[in-house]
CSV table of C-alpha atoms in Angstrom, one decimal:
chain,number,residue,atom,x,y,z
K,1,UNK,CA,163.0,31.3,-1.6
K,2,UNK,CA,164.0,27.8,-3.1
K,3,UNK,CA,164.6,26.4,0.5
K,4,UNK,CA,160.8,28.0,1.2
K,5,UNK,CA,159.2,26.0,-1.9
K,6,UNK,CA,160.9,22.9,-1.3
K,7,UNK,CA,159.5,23.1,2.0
K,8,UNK,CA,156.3,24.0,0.8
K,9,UNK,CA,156.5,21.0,-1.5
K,10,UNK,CA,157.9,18.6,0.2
K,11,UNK,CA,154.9,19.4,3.1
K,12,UNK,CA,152.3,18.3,0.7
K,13,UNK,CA,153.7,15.3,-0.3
K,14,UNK,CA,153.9,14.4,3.4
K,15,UNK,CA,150.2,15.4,4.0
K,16,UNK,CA,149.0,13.1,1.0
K,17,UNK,CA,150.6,10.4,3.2
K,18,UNK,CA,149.3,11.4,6.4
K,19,UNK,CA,145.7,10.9,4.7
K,20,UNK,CA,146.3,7.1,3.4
K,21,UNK,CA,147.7,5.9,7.0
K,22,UNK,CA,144.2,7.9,8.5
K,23,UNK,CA,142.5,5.7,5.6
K,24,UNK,CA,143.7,2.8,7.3
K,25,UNK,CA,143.4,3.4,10.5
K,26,UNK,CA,139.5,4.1,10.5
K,27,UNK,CA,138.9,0.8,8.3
K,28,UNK,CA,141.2,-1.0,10.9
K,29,UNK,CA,139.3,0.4,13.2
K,30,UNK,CA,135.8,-0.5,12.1
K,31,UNK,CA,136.9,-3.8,11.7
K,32,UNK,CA,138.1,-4.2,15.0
K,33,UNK,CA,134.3,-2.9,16.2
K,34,UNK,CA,132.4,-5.4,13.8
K,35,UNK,CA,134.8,-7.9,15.8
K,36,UNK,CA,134.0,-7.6,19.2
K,37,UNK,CA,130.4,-6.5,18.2
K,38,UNK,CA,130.3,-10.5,17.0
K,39,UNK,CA,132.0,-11.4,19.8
K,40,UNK,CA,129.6,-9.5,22.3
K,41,UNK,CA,126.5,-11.1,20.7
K,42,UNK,CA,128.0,-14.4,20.7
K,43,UNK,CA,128.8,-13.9,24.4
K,44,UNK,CA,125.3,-13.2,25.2
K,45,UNK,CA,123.5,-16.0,23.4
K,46,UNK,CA,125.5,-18.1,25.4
K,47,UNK,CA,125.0,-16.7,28.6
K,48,UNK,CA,121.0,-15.1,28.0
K,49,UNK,CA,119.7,-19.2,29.1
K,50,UNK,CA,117.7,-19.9,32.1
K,51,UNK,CA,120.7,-21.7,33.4
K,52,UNK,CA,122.1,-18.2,34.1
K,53,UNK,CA,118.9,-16.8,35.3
K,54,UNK,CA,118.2,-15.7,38.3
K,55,UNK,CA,114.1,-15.5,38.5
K,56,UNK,CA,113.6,-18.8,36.6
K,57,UNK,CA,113.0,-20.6,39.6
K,58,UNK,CA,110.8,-18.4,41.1
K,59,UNK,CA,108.3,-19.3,37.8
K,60,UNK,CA,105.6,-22.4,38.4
K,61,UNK,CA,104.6,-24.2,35.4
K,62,UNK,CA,101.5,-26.4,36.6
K,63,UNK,CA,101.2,-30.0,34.6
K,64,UNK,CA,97.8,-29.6,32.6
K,65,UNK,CA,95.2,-31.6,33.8
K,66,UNK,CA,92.7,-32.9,31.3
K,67,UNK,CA,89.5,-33.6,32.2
K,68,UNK,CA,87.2,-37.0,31.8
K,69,UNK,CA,86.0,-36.2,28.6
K,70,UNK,CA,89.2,-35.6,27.3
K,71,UNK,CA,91.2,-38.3,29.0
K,72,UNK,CA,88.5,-40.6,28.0
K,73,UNK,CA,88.9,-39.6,24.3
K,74,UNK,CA,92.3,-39.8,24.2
K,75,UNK,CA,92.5,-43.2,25.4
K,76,UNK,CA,89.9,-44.0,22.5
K,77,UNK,CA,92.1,-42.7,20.1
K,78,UNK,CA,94.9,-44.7,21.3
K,79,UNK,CA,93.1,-47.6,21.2
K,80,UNK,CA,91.4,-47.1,17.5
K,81,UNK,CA,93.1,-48.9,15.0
K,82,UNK,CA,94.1,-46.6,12.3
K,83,UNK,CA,91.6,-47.0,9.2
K,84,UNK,CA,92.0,-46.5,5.6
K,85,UNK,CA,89.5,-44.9,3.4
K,86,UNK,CA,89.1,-45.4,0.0
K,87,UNK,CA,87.9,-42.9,-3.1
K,88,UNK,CA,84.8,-43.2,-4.3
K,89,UNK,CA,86.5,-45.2,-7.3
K,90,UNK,CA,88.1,-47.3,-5.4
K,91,UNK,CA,84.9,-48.2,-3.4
K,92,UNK,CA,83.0,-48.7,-6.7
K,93,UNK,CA,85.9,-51.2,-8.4
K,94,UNK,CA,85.7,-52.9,-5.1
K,95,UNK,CA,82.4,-53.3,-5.2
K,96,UNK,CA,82.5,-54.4,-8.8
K,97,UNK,CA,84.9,-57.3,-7.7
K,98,UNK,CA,82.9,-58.6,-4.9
K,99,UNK,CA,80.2,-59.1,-6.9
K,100,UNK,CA,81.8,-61.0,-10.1
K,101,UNK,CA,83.4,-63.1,-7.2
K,102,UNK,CA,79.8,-63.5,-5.9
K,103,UNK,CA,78.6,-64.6,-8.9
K,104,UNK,CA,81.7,-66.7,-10.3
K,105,UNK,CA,81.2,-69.0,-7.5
K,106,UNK,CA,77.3,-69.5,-8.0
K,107,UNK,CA,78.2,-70.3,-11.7
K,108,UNK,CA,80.7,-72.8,-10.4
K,109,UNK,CA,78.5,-74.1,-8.1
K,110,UNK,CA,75.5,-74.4,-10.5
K,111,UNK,CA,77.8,-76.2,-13.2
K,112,UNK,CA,79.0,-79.0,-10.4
K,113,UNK,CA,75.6,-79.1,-10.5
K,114,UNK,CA,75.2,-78.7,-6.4
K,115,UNK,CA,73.0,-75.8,-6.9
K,116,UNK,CA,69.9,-75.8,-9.2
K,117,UNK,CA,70.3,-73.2,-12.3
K,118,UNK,CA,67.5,-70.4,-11.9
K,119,UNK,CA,64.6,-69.8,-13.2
K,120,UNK,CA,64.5,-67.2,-16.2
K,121,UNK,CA,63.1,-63.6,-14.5
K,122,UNK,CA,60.1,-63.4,-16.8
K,123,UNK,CA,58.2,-60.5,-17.2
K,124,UNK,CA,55.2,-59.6,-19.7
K,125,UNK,CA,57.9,-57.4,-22.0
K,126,UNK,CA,60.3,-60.2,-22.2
K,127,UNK,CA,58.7,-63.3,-21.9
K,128,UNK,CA,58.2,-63.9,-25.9
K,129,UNK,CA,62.0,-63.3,-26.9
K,130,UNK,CA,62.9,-65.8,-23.5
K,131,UNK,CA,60.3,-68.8,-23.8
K,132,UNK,CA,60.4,-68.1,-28.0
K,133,UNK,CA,58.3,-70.9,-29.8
K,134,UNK,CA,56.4,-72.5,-26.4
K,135,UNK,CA,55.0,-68.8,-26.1
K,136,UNK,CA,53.6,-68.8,-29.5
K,137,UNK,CA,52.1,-72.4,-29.1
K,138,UNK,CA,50.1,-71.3,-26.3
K,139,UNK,CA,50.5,-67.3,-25.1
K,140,UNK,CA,47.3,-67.5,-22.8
K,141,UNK,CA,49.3,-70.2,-21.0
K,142,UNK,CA,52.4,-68.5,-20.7
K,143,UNK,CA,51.2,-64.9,-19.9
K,144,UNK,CA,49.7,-67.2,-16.5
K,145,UNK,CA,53.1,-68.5,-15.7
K,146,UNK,CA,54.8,-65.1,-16.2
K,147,UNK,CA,52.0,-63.6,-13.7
K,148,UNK,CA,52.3,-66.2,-11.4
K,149,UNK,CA,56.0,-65.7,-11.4
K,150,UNK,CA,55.6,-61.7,-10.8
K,151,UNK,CA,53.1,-62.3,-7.9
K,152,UNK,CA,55.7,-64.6,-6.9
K,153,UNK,CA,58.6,-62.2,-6.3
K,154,UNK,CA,56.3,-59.6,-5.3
K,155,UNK,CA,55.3,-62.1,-2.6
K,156,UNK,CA,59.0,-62.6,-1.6
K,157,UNK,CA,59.7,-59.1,-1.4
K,158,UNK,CA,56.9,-58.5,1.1
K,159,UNK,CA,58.2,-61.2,3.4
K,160,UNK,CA,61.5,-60.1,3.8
K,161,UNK,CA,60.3,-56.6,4.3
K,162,UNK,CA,58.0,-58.2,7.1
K,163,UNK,CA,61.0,-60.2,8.6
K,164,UNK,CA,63.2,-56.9,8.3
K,165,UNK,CA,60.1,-54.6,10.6
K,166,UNK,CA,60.5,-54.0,13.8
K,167,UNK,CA,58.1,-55.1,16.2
K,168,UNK,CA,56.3,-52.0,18.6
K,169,UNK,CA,58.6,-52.8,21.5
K,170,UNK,CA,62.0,-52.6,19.5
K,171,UNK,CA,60.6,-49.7,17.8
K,172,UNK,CA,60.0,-48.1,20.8
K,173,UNK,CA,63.5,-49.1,21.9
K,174,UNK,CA,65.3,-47.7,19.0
K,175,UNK,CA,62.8,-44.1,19.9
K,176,UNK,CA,63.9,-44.1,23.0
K,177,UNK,CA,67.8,-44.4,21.9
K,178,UNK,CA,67.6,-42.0,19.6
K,179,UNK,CA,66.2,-39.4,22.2
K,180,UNK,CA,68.7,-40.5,25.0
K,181,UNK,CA,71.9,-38.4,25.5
K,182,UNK,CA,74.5,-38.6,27.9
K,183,UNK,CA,74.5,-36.0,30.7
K,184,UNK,CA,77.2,-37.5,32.9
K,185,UNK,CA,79.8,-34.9,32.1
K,186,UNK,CA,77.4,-31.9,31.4
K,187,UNK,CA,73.9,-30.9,31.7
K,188,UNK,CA,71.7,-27.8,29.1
K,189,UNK,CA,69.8,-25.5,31.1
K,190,UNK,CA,66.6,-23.6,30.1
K,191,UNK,CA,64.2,-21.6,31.9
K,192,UNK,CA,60.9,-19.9,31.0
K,193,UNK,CA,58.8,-17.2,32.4
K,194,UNK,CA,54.9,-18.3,31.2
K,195,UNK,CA,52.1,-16.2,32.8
K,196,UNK,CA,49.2,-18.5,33.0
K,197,UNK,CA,50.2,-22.3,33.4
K,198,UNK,CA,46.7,-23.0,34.3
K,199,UNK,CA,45.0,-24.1,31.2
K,200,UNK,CA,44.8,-28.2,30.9
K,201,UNK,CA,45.9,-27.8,27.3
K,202,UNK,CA,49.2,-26.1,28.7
K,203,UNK,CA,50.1,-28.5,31.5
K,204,UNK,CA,49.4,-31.6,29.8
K,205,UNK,CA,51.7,-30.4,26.9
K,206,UNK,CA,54.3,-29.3,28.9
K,207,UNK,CA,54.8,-32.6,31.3
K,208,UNK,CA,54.1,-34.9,28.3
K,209,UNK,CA,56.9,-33.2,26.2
K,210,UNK,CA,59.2,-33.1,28.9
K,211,UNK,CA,58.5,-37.3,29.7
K,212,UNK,CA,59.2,-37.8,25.9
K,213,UNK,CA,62.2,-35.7,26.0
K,214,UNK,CA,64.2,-37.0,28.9
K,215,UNK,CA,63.8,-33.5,30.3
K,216,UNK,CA,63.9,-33.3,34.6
K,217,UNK,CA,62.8,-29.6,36.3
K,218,UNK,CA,59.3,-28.8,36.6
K,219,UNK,CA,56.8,-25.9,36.7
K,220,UNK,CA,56.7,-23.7,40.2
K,221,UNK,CA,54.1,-21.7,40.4
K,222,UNK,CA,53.5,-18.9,42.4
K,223,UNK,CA,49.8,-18.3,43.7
K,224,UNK,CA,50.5,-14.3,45.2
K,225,UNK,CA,50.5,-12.3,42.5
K,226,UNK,CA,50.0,-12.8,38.5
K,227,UNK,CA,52.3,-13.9,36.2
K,228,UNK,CA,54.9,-15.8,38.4
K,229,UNK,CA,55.5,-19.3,36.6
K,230,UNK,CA,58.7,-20.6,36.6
K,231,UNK,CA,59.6,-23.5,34.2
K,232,UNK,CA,62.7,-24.9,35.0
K,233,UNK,CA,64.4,-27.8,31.8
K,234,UNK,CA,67.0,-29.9,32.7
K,235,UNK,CA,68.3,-32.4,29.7
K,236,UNK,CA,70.3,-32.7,26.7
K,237,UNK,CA,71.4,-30.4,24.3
K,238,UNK,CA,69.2,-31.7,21.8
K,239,UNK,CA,66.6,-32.7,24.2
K,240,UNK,CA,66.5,-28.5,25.4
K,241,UNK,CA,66.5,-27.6,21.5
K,242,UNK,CA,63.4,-29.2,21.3
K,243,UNK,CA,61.8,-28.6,24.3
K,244,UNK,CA,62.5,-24.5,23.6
K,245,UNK,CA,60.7,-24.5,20.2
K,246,UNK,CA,58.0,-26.2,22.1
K,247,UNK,CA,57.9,-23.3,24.3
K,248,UNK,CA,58.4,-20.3,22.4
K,249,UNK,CA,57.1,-21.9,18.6
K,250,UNK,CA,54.5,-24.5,18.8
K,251,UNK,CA,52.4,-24.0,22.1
K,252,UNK,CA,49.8,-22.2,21.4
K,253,UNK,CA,49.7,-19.7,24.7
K,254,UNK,CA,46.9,-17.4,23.7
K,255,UNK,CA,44.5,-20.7,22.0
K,256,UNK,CA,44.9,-19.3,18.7
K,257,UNK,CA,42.5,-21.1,16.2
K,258,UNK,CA,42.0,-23.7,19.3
K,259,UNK,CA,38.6,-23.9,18.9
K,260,UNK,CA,38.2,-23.1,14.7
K,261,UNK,CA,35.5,-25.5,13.8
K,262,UNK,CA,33.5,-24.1,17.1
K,263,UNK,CA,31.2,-21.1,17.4
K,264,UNK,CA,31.9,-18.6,20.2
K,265,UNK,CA,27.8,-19.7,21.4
K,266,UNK,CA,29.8,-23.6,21.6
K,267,UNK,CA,32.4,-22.6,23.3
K,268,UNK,CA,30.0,-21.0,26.1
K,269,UNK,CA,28.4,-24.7,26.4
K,270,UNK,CA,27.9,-27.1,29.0
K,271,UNK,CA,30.6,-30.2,28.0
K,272,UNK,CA,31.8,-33.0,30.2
K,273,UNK,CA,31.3,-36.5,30.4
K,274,UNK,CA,28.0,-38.3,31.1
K,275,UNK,CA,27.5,-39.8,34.3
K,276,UNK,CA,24.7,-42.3,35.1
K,277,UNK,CA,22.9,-42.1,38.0
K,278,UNK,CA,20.4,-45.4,38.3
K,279,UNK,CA,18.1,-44.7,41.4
K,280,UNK,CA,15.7,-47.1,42.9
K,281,UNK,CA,13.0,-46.0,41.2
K,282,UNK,CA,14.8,-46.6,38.1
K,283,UNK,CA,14.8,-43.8,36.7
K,284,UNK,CA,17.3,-42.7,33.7
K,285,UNK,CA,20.7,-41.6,34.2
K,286,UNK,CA,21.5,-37.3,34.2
K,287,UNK,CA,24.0,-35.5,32.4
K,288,UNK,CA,26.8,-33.4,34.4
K,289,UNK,CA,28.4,-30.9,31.9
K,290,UNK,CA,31.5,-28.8,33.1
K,291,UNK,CA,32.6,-25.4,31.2
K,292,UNK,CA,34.9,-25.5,29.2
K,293,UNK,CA,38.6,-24.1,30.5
K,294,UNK,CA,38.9,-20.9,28.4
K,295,UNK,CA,42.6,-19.4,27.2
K,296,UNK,CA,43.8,-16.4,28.9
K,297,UNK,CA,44.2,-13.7,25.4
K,298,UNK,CA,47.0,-12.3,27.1
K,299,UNK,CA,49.2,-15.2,27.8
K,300,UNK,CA,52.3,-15.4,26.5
K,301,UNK,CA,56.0,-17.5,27.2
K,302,UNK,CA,59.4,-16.0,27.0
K,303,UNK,CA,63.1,-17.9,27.4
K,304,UNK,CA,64.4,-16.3,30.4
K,305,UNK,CA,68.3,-18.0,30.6
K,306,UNK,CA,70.0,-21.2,29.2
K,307,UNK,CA,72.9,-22.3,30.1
K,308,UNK,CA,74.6,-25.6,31.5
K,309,UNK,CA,75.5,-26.9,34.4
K,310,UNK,CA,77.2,-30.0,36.1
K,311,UNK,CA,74.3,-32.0,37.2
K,312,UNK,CA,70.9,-32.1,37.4
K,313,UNK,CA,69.2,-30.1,40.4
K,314,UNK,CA,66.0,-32.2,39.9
K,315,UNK,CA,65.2,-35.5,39.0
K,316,UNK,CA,62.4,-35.7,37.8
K,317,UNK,CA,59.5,-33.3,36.0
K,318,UNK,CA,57.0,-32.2,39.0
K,319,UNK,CA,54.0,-29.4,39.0
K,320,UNK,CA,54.2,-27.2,42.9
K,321,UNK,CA,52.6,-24.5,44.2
K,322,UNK,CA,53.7,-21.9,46.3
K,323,UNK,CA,51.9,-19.1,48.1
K,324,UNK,CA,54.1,-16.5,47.8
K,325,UNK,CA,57.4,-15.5,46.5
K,326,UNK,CA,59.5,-16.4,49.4
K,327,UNK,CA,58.4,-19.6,50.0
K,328,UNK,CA,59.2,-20.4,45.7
K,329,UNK,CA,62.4,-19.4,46.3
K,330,UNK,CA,63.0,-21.7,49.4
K,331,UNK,CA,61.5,-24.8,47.4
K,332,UNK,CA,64.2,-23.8,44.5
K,333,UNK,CA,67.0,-23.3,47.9
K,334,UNK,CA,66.6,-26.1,49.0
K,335,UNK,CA,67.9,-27.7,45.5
K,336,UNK,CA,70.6,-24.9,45.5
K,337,UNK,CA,69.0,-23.5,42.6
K,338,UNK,CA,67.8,-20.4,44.2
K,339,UNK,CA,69.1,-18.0,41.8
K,340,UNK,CA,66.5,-19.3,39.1
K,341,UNK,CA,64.0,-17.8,41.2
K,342,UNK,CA,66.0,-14.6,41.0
K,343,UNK,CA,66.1,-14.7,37.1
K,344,UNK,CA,62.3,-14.6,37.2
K,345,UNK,CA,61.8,-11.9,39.6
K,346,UNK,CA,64.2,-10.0,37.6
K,347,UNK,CA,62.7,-11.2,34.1
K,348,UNK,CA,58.9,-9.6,35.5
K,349,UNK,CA,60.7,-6.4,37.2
K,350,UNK,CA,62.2,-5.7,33.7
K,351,UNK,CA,59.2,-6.9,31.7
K,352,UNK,CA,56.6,-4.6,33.9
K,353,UNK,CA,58.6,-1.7,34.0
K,354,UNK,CA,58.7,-1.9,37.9
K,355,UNK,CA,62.0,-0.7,40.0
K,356,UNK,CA,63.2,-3.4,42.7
K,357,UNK,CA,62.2,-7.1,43.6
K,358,UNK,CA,59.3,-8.6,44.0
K,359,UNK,CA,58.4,-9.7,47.6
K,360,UNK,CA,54.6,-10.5,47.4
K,361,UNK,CA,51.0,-8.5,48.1
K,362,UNK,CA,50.4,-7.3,51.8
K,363,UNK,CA,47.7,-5.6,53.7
K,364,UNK,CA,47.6,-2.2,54.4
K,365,UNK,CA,44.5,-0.6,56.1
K,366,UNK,CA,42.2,-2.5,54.6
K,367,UNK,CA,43.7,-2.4,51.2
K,368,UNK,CA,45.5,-5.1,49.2
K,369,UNK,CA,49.0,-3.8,48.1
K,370,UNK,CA,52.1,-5.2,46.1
K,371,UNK,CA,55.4,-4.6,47.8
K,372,UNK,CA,58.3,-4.1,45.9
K,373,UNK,CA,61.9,-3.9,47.9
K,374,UNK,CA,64.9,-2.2,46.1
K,375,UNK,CA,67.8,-4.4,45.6
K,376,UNK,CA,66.0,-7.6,46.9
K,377,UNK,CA,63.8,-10.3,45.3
K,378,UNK,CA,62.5,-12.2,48.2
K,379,UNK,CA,61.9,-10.8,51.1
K,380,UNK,CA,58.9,-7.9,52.1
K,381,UNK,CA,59.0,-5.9,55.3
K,382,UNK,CA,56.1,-3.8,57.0
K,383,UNK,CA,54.5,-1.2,55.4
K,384,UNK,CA,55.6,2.3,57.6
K,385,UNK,CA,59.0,2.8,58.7
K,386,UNK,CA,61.1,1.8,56.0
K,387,UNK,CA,62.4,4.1,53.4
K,388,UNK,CA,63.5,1.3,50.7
K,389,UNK,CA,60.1,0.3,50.6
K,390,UNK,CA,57.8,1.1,47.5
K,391,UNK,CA,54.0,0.0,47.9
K,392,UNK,CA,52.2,0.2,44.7
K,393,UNK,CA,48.1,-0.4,45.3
């Protein structure tokens, strides 16, 4: 029984010891695992470079290339000295400085006695406390001097103004630079869909605008059909801002309060010009009155795209005509701007509810018909035969 308990006791002593070395071993162990855990890490940040990579070299990384514009403005920002602005305060104390410089050297001047001393700037509140007693001697006397020194300055002050104007040529120089932008790099795009371009009123303001403007395009019109006006804009950004809220703001498309100060019954007059006509007999000279060109009520102007573009298509701002829709779109080919064409087929399609492109009236038995052509803008086929054909009469 004693040999039993001793061996009993001497079995948990021997247990208690078994659990320190296991205590041991499992921190030795984790320590050994946060080693070569650093170790592996290390090992792969050394080899996880594209030195060691396989597929790097199968990876192009193209040189960017700038464009004009921006090589042109880099250069200029290379080549611009570097500038330092000032604070307002420090502009003003400048300012100050120059001027007491400015006048320190008159003052230095006039006491070396190489420039005359200047007259007293008299006016009719001060001249009593400046001239003192030869004002009370004779006022009347001095009041003239003092006005003849007012109308003097005043005098002064209009001739530098009138050396300073511009003449009508520079002004119209300096218009003309103010208007002018450069479209070497880049060109702003607007066209418009107008219904009726066939009022004087409308075509005069149009071209004139666009002259002033330094806008290029011009205004296609298509005789086959209503409503087919294509006005094409080709200029600056601002130039195109300008020219669109002439368009769609100012014009007045329907001739709303055109004629105000006139009565319908004047409206319906004979106008024109009077022409002479002296005979043999000698007889007086005849009147020839014209009508008057009346606004169409239901005329109207709508943006159809803008955009830009490289370079202008046209070069210069031109009124055509074309009998049908084919042949406008061959005048705007032959620019390689057929597609605005396209934008205004589509623009009247969408605007007049119709399905298809427009290709033009044709005749069928007798009766005048528009053809419209699924999927196509500008080209018309015969009337039987053909199932994407729609005629509307």
């Amino acid at each position: 029984a004693i040999a039993s308990r001793a061996k009993k006791g001497g079995g948990g002593l021997g247990k208690k010891g078994d659990e320190a070395d296991d205590a041991d071993t499992v921190s030795r162990r984790y320590q050994k695992q946060r080693r070569s855990h650093a170790a592996l890490i290390e090992k792969c940040y050394h080899h996880a470079t594209l030195a060691h990579s396989k597929t790097h070299t199968l990876l192009q990384h193209p040189v960017p290339v700038l464009t004009p514009a921006q090589k042109a403005a880099a250069e200029a920002l290379k080549a611009k000295p570097p500038t330092l602005h000032l604070t307002k305060a420090e502009r003003k104390r400048h300012r100050k400085l120059r001027r007491a410089e400015r006048l320190r050297e008159q003052q230095d001047m006039q006491a070396a006695g190489l420039v005359p001393p200047p007259e007293p700037r008299l006016t009719l509140s001060n001249y009593m406390k400046v001239l003192g007693d030869q004002a009370v001697l004779d006022p009347s006397k001095m009041e003239a001097t003092v006005m003849e020194q007012i109308q003097a300055r005043k005098m002064a002050h209009e001739k530098m103004n009138a050396d300073r104007k511009l003449t009508k040529e520079q002004r119209s120089a300096k218009h003309a630079r103010k208007l002018a932008e450069d479209t070497s790099q880049n060109v702003k795009v607007a066209l418009f869909w107008v219904r009726d371009m066939s009022h004087p009123y409308h075509r005069a303001k149009v071209d004139l605008n666009a002259q002033q403007n330094g806008v290029t395009g011009g205004v296609l019109e298509c005789e086959e059909g209503s409503g087919m006006n294509l006005v094409v804009a080709e200029g600056g950004e601002k130039a195109i801002k300008r020219y669109t809220r002439l368009m769609t703001v100012r014009m007045r498309w329907k001739g709303e309060d055109f004629y105000e100060e006139e009565s319908e019954e004047e409206e319906e007059l004979m106008v024109g010009e009077e022409e002479e006509h002296n005979g043999e007999d000698g007889e007086g000279g005849t009147e020839k009155k014209e009508k008057r060109k009346k606004f169409n009520p239901n005329n109207e102007c709508e943006l159809i795209w803008t955009g830009m573009a490289v370079k202008r298509a046209l070069h210069s701002f031109m009124f055509q005509t074309a009998p049908n829709s084919v042949v406008a779109r061959k005048i705007l080919e032959a620019k390689g701007v057929a597609h605005y064409w396209d934008l205004c087929v589509g623009h009247v399609e969408m605007k007049e509810g119709v399905v298809g492109g427009y290709a033009g009236r044709v005749e069928d038995g007798g009766d005048v018909a528009l053809r419209f052509r699924l999927g196509d803008g500008g080209s018309s086929r015969k009337a039987s035969g053909e199932d994407n054909d729609i005629m509307m009469k």
